[in-house]
Structures are given as C-alpha cells and as structure tokens.
PDB file of N, CA, C and O in Angstrom:
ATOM      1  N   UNK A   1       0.827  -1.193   0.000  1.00 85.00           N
ATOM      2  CA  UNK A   1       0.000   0.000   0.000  1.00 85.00           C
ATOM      3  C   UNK A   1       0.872   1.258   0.000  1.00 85.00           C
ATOM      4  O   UNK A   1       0.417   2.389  -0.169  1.00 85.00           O
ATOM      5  N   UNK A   2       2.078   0.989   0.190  1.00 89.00           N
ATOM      6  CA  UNK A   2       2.642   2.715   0.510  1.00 89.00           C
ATOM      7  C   UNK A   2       3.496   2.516  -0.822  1.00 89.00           C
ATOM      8  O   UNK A   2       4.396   3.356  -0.804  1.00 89.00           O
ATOM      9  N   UNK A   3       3.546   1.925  -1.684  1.00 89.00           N
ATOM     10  CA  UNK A   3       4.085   1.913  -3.086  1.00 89.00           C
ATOM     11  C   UNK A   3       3.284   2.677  -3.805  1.00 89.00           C
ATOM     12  O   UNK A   3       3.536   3.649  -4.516  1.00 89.00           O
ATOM     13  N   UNK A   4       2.025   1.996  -3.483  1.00 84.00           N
ATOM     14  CA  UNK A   4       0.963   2.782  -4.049  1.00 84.00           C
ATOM     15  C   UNK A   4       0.611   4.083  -3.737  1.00 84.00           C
ATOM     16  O   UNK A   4      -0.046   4.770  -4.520  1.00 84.00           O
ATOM     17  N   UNK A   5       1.034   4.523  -2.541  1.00 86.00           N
ATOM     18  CA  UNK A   5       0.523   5.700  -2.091  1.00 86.00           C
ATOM     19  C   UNK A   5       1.943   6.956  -2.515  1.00 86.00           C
ATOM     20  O   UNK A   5       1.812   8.176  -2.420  1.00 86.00           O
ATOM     21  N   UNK A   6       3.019   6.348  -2.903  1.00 88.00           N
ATOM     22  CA  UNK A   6       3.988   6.825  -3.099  1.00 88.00           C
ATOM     23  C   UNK A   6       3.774   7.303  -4.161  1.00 88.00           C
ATOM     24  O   UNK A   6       3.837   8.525  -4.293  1.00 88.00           O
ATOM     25  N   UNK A   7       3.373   6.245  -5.515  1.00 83.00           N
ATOM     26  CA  UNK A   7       3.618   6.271  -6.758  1.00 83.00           C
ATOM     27  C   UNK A   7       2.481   7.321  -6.866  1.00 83.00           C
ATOM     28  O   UNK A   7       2.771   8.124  -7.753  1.00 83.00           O
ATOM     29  N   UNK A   8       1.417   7.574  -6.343  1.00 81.00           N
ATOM     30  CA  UNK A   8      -0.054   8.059  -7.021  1.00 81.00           C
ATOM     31  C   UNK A   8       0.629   9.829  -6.265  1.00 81.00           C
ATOM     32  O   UNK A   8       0.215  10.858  -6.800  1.00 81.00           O
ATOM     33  N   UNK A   9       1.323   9.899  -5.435  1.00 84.00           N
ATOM     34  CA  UNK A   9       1.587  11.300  -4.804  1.00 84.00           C
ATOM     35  C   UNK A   9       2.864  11.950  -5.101  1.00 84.00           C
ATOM     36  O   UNK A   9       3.135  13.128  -4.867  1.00 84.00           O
ATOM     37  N   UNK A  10       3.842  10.814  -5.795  1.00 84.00           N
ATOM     38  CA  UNK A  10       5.475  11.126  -6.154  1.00 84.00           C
ATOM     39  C   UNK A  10       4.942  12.515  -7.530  1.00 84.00           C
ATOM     40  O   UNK A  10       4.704  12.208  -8.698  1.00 84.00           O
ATOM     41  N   UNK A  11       4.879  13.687  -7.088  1.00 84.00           N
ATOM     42  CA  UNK A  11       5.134  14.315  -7.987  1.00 84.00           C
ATOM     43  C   UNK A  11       5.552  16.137  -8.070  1.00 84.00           C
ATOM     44  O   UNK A  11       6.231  16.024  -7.049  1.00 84.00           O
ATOM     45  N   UNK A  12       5.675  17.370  -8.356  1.00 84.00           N
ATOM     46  CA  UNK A  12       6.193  18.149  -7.924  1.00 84.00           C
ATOM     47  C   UNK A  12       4.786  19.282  -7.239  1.00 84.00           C
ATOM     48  O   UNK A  12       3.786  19.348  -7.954  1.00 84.00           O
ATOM     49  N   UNK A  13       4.784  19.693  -6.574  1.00 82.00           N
ATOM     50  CA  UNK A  13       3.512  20.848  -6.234  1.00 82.00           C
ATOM     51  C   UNK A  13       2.840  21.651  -7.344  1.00 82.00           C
ATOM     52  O   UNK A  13       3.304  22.461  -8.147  1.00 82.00           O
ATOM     53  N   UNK A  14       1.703  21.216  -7.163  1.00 83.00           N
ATOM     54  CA  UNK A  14       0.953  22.176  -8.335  1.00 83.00           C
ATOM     55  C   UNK A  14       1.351  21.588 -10.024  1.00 83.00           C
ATOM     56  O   UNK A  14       1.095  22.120 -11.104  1.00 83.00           O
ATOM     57  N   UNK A  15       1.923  20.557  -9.776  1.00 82.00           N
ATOM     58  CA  UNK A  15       2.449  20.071 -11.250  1.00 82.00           C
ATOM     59  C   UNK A  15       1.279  19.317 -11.737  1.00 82.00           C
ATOM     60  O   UNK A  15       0.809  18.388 -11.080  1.00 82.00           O
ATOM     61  N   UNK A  16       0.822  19.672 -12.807  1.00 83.00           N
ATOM     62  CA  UNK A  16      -0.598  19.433 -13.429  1.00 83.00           C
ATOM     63  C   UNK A  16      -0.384  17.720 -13.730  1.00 83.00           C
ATOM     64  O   UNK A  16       0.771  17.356 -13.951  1.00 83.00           O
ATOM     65  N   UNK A  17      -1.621  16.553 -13.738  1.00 82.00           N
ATOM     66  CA  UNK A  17      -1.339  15.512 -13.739  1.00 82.00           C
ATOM     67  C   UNK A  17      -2.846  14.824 -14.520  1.00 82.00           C
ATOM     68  O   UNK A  17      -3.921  15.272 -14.918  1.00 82.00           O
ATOM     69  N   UNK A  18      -2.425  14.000 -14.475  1.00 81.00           N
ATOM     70  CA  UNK A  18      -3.922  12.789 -15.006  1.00 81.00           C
ATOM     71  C   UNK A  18      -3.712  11.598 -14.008  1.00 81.00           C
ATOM     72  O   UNK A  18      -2.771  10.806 -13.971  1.00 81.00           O
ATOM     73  N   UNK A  19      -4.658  11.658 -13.328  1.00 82.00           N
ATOM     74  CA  UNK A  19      -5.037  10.165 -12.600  1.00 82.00           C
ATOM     75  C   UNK A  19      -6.135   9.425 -12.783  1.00 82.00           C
ATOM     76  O   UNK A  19      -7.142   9.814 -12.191  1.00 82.00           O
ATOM     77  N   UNK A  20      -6.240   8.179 -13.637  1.00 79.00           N
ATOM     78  CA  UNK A  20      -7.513   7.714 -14.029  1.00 79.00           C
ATOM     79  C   UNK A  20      -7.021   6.142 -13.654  1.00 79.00           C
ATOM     80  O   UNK A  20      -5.883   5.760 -13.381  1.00 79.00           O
ATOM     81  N   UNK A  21      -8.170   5.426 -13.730  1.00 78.00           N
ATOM     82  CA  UNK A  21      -8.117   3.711 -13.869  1.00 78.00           C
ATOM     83  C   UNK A  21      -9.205   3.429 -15.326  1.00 78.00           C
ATOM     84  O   UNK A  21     -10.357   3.843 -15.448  1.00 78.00           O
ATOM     85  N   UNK A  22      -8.761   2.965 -15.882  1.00 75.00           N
ATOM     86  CA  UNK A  22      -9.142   2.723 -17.402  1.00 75.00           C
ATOM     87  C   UNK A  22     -10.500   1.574 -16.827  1.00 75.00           C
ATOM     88  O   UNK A  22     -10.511   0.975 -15.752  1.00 75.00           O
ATOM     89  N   UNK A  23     -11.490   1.526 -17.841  1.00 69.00           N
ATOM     90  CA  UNK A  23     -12.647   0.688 -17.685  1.00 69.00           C
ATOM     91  C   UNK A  23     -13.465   0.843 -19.087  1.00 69.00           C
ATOM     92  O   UNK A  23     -14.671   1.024 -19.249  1.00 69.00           O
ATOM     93  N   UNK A  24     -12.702   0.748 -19.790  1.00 68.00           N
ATOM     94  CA  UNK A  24     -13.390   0.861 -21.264  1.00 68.00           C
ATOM     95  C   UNK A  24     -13.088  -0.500 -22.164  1.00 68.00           C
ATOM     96  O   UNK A  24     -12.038  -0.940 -21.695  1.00 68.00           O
ATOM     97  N   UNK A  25     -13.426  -1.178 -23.003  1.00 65.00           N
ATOM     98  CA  UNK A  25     -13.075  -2.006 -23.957  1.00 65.00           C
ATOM     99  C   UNK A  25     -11.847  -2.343 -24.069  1.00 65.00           C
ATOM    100  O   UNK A  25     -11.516  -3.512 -23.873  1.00 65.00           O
ATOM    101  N   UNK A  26     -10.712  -1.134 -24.491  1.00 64.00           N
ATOM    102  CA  UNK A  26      -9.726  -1.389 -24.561  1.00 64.00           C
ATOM    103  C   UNK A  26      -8.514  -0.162 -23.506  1.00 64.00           C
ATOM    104  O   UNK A  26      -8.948   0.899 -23.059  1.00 64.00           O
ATOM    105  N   UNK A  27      -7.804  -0.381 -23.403  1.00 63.00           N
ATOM    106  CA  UNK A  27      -6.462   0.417 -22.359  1.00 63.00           C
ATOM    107  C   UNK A  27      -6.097   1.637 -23.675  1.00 63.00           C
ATOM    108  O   UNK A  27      -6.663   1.621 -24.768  1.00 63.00           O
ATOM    109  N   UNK A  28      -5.594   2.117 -23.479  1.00 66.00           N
ATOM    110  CA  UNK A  28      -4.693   3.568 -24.243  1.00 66.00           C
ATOM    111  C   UNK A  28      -3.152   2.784 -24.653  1.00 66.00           C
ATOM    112  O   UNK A  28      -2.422   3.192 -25.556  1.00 66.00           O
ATOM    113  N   UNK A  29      -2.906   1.792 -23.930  1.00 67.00           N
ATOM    114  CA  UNK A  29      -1.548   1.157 -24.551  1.00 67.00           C
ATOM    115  C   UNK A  29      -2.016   0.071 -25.501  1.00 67.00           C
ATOM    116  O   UNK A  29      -1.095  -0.405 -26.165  1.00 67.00           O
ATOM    117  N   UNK A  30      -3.468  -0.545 -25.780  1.00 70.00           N
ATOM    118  CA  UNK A  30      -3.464  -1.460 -26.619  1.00 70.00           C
ATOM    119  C   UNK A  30      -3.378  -2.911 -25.546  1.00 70.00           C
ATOM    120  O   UNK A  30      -2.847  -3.886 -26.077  1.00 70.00           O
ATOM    121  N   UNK A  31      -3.689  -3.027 -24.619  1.00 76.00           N
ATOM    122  CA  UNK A  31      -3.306  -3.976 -23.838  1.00 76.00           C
ATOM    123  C   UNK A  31      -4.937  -3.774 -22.947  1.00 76.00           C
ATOM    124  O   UNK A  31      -5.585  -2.728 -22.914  1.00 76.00           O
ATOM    125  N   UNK A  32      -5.346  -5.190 -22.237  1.00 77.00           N
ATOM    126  CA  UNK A  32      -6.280  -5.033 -21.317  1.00 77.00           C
ATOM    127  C   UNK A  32      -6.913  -3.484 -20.332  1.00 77.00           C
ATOM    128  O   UNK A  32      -6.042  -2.779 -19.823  1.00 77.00           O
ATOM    129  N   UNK A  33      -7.956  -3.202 -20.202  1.00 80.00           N
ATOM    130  CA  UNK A  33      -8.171  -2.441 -19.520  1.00 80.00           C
ATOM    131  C   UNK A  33      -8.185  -3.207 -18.043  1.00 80.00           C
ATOM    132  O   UNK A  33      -8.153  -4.427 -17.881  1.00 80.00           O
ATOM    133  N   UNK A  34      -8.244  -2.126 -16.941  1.00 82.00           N
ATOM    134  CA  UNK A  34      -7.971  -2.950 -15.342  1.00 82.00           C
ATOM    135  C   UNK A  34      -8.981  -3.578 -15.417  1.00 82.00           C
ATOM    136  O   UNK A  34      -8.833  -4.764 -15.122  1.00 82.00           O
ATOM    137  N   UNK A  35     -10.270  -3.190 -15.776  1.00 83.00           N
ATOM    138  CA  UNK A  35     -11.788  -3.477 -15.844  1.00 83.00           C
ATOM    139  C   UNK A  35     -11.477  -4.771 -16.024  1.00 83.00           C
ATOM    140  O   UNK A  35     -11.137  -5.518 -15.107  1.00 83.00           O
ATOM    141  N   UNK A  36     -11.595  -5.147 -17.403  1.00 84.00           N
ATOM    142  CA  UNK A  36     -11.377  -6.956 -18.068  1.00 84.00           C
ATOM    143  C   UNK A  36     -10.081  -7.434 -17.357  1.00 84.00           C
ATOM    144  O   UNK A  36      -9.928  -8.634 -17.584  1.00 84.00           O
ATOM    145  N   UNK A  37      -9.182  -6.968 -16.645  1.00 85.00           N
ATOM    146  CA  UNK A  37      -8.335  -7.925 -16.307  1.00 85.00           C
ATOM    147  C   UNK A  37      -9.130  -7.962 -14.902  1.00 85.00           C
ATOM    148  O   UNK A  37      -8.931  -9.164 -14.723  1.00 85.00           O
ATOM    149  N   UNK A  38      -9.705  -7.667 -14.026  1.00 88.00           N
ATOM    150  CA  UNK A  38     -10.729  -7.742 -12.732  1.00 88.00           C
ATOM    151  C   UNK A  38     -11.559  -9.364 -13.455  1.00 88.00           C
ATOM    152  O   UNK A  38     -11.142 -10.515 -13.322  1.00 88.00           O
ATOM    153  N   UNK A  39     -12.518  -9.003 -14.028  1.00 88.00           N
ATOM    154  CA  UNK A  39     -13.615  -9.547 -14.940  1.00 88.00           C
ATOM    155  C   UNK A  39     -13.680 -10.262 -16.216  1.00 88.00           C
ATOM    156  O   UNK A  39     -14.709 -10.869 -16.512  1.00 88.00           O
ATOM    157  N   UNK A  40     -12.739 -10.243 -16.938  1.00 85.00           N
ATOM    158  CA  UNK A  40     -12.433 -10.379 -18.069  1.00 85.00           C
ATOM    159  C   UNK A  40     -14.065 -10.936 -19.402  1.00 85.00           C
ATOM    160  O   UNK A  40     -15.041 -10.187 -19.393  1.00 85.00           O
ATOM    161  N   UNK A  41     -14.082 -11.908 -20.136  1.00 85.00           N
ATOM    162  CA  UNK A  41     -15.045 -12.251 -20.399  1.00 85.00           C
ATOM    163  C   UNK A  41     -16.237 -12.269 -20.350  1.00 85.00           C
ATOM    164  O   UNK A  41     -17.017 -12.151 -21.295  1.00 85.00           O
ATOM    165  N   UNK A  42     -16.585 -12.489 -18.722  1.00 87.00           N
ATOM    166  CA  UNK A  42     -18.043 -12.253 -18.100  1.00 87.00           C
ATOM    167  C   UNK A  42     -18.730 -10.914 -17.835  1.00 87.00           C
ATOM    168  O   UNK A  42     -19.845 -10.704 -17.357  1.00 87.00           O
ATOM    169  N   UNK A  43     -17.585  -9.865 -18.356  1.00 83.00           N
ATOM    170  CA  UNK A  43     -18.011  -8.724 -18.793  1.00 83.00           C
ATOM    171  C   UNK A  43     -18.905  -8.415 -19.924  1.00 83.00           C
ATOM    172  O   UNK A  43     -19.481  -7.339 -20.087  1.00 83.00           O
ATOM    173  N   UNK A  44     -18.998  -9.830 -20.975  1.00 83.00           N
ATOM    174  CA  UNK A  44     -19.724  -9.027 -22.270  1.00 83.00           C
ATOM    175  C   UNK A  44     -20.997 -10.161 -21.523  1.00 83.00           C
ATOM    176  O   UNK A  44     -22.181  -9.867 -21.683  1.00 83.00           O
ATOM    177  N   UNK A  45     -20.777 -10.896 -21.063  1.00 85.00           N
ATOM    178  CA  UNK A  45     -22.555 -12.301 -20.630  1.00 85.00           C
ATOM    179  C   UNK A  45     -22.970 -11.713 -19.382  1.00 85.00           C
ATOM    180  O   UNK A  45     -24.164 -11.419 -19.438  1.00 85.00           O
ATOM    181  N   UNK A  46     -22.475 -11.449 -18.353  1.00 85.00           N
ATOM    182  CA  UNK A  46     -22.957 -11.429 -17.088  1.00 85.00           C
ATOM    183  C   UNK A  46     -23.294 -10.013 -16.125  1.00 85.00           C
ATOM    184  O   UNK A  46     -23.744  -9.862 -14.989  1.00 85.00           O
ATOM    185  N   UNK A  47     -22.817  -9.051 -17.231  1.00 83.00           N
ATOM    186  CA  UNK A  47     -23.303  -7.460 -16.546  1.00 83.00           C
ATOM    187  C   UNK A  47     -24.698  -7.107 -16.839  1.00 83.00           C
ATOM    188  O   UNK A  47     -24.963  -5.915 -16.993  1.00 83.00           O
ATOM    189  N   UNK A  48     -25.531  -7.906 -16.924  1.00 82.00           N
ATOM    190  CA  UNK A  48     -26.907  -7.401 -17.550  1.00 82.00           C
ATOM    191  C   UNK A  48     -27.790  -7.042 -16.322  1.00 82.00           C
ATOM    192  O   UNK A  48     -27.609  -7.667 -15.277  1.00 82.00           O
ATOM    193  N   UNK A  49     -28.487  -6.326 -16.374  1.00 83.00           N
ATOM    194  CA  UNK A  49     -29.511  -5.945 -15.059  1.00 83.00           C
ATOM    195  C   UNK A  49     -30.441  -6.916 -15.212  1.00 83.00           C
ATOM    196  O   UNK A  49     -31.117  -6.919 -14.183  1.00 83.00           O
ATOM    197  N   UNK A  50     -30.962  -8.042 -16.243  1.00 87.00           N
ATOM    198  CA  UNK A  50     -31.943  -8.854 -15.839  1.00 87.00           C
ATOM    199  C   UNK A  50     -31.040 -10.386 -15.248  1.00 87.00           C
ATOM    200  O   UNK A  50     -31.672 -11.406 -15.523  1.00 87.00           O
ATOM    201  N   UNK A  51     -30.249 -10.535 -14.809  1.00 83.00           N
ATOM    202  CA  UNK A  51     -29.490 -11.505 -14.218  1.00 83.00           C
ATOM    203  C   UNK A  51     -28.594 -11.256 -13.125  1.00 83.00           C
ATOM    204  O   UNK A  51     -27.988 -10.215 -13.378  1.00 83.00           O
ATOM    205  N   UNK A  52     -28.396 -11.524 -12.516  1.00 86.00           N
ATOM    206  CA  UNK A  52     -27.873 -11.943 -10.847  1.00 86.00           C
ATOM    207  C   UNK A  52     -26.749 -11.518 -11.272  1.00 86.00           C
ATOM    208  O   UNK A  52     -26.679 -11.771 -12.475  1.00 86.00           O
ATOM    209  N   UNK A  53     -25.521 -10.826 -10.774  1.00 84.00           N
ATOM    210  CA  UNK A  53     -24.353 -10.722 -10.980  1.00 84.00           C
ATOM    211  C   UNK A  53     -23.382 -12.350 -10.373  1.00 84.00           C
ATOM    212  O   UNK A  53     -23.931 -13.015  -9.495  1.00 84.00           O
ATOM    213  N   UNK A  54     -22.544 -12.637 -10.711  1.00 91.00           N
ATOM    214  CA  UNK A  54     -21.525 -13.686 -10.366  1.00 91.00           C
ATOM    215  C   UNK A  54     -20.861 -13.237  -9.835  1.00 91.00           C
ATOM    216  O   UNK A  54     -20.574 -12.083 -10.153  1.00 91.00           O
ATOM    217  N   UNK A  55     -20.139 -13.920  -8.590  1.00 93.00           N
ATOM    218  CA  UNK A  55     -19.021 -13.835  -7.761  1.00 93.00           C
ATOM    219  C   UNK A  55     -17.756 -12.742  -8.791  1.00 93.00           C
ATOM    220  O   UNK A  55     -17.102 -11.845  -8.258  1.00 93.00           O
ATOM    221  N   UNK A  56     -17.673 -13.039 -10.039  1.00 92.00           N
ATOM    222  CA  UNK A  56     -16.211 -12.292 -10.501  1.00 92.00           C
ATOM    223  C   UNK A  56     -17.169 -11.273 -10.663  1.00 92.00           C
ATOM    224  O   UNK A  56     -16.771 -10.369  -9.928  1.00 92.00           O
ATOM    225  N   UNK A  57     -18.199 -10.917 -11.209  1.00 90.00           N
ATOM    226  CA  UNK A  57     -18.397  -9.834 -11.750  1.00 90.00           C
ATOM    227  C   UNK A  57     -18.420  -8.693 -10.438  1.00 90.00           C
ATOM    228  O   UNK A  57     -17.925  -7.568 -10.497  1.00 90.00           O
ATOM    229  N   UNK A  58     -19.218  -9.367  -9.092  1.00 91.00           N
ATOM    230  CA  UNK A  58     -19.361  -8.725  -7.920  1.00 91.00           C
ATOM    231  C   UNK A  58     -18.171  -8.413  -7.539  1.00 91.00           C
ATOM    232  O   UNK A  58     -18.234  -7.345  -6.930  1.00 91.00           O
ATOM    233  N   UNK A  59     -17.101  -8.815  -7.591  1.00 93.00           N
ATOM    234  CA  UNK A  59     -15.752  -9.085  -6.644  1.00 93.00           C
ATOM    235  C   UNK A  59     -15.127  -7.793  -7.568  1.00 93.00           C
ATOM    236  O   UNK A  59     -14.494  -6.850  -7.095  1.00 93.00           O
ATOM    237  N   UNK A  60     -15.480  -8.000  -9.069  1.00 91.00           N
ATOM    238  CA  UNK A  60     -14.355  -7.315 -10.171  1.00 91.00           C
ATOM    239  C   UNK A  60     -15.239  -5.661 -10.141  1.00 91.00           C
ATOM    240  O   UNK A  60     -14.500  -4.745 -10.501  1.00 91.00           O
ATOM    241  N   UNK A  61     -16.377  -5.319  -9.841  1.00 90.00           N
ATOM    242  CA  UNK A  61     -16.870  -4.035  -9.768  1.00 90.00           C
ATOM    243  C   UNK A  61     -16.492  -3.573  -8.165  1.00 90.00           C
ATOM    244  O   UNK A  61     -16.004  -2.456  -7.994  1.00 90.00           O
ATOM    245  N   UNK A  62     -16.664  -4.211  -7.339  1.00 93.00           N
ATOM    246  CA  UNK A  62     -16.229  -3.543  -5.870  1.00 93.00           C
ATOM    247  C   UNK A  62     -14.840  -3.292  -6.026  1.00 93.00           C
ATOM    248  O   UNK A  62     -14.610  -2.087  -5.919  1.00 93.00           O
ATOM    249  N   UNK A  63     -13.666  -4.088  -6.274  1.00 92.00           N
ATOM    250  CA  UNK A  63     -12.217  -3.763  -6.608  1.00 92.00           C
ATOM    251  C   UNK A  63     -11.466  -2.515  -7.674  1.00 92.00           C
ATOM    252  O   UNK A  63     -10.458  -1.821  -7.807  1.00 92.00           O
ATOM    253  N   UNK A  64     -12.774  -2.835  -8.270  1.00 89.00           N
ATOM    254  CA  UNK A  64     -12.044  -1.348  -9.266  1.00 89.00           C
ATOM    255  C   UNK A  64     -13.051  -0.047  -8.874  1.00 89.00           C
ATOM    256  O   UNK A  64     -12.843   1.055  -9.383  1.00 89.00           O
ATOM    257  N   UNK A  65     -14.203  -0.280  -7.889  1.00 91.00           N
ATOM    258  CA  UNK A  65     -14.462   1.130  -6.937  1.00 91.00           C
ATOM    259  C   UNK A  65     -13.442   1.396  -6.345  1.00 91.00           C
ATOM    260  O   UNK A  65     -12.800   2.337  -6.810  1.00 91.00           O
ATOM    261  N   UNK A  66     -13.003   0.838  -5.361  1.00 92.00           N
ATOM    262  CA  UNK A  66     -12.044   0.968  -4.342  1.00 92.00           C
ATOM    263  C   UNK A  66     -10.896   1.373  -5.075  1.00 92.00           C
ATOM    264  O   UNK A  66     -10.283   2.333  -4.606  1.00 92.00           O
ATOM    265  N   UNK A  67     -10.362   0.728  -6.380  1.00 89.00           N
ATOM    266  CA  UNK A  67      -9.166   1.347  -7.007  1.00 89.00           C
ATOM    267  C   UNK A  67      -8.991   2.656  -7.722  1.00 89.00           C
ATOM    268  O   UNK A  67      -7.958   3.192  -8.122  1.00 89.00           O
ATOM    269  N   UNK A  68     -10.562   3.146  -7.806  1.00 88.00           N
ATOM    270  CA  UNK A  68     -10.892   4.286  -8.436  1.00 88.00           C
ATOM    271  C   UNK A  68     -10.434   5.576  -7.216  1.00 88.00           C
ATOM    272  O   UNK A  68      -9.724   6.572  -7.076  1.00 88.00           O
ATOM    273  N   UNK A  69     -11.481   4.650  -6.472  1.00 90.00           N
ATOM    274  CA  UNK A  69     -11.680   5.995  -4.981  1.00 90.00           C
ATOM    275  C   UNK A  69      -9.952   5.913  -4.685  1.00 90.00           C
ATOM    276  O   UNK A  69      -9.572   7.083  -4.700  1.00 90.00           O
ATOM    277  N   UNK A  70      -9.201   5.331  -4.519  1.00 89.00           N
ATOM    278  CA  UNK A  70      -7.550   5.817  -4.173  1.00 89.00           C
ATOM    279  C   UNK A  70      -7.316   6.487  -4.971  1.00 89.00           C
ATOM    280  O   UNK A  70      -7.107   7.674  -4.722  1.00 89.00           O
ATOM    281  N   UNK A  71      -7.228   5.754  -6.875  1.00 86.00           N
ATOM    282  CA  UNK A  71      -6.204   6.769  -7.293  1.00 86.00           C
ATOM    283  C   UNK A  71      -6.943   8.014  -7.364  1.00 86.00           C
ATOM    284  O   UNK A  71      -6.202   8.997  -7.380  1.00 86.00           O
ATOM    285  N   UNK A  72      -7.963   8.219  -7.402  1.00 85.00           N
ATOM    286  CA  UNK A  72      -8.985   9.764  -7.351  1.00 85.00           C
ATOM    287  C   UNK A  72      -8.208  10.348  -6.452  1.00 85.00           C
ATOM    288  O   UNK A  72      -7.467  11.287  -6.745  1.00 85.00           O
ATOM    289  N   UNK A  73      -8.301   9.863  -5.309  1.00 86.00           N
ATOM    290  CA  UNK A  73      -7.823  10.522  -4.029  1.00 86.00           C
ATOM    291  C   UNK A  73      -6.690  10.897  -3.718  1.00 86.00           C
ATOM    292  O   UNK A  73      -6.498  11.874  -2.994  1.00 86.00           O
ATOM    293  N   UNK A  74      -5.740  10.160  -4.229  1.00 84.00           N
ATOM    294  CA  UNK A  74      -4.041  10.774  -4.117  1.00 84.00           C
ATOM    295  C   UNK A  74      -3.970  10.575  -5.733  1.00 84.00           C
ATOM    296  O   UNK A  74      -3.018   9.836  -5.986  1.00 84.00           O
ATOM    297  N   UNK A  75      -4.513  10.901  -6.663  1.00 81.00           N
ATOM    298  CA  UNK A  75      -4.108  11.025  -7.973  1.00 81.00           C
ATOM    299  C   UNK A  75      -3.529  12.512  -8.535  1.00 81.00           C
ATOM    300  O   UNK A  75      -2.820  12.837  -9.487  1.00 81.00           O
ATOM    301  N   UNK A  76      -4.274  13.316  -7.333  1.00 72.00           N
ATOM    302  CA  UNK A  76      -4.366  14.727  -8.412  1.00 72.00           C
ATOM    303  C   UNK A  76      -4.409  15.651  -7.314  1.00 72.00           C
ATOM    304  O   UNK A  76      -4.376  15.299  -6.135  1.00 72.00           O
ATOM    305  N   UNK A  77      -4.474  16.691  -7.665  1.00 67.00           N
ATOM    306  CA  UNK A  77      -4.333  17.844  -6.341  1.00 67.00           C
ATOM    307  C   UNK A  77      -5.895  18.404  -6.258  1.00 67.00           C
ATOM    308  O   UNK A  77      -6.202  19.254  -5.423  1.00 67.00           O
TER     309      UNK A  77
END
C-alpha cells in the first residue's frame, strides 16, 4: 500500500497531472483495460440488469471502486 501511495503522490507541487483507472473495452496502450483484467469475459454475458451478478463480476466491480476511490484521491491535487 505505501508503493501505491507513493507512486499516485510522487510528484512536484501544483504540477498538473492525469489520474484515471481505465474501464473501457480497450487500455490507451493497446493492452487489457484494469476493468477486463478484474472480470475479463463475463463482462460481455454477465453485466446485464436482468441476471444476478456472479461472484467475478461482484468481486471485479467492488475492486475497481475501491481502485478508483484511491487513485482519485491521491491522484491529483
């Protein structure tokens, strides 16, 4: 946790920044978003509001709240 808290705050005062966690289709590098690597697959069958969510899908939306609410929080000034 203090890697994390290092890496999301290592930066100079007032130095303008972007802090996001990706959750779209695809990442900005061409590689998984955090979203599908949480969830992967059962993202396109099992997010529907007329069906029960599954253990990954439940587990993979609470984990990337919580990863949101940090880097939000020490992401940016």
């Amino acid at each position: 946790m203090g890697n994390i808290v290092y890496t999301l705050t290592n930066r100079r005062h007032l130095e303008k920044c972007i802090a996001y966690a990706e959750s779209h289709d695809q990442a900005l590098v061409g590689d998984k978003s955090l979203a599908f690597w949480l969830m992967d697959a059962e993202m396109y069958t099992n997010m529907s509001v007329l069906t029960p969510f599954t253990p990954v899908i439940d587990r993979g939306i609470q984990l990337h709240k919580m990863i949101r609410l940090i880097t939000h929080a020490l992401g940016g000034e």
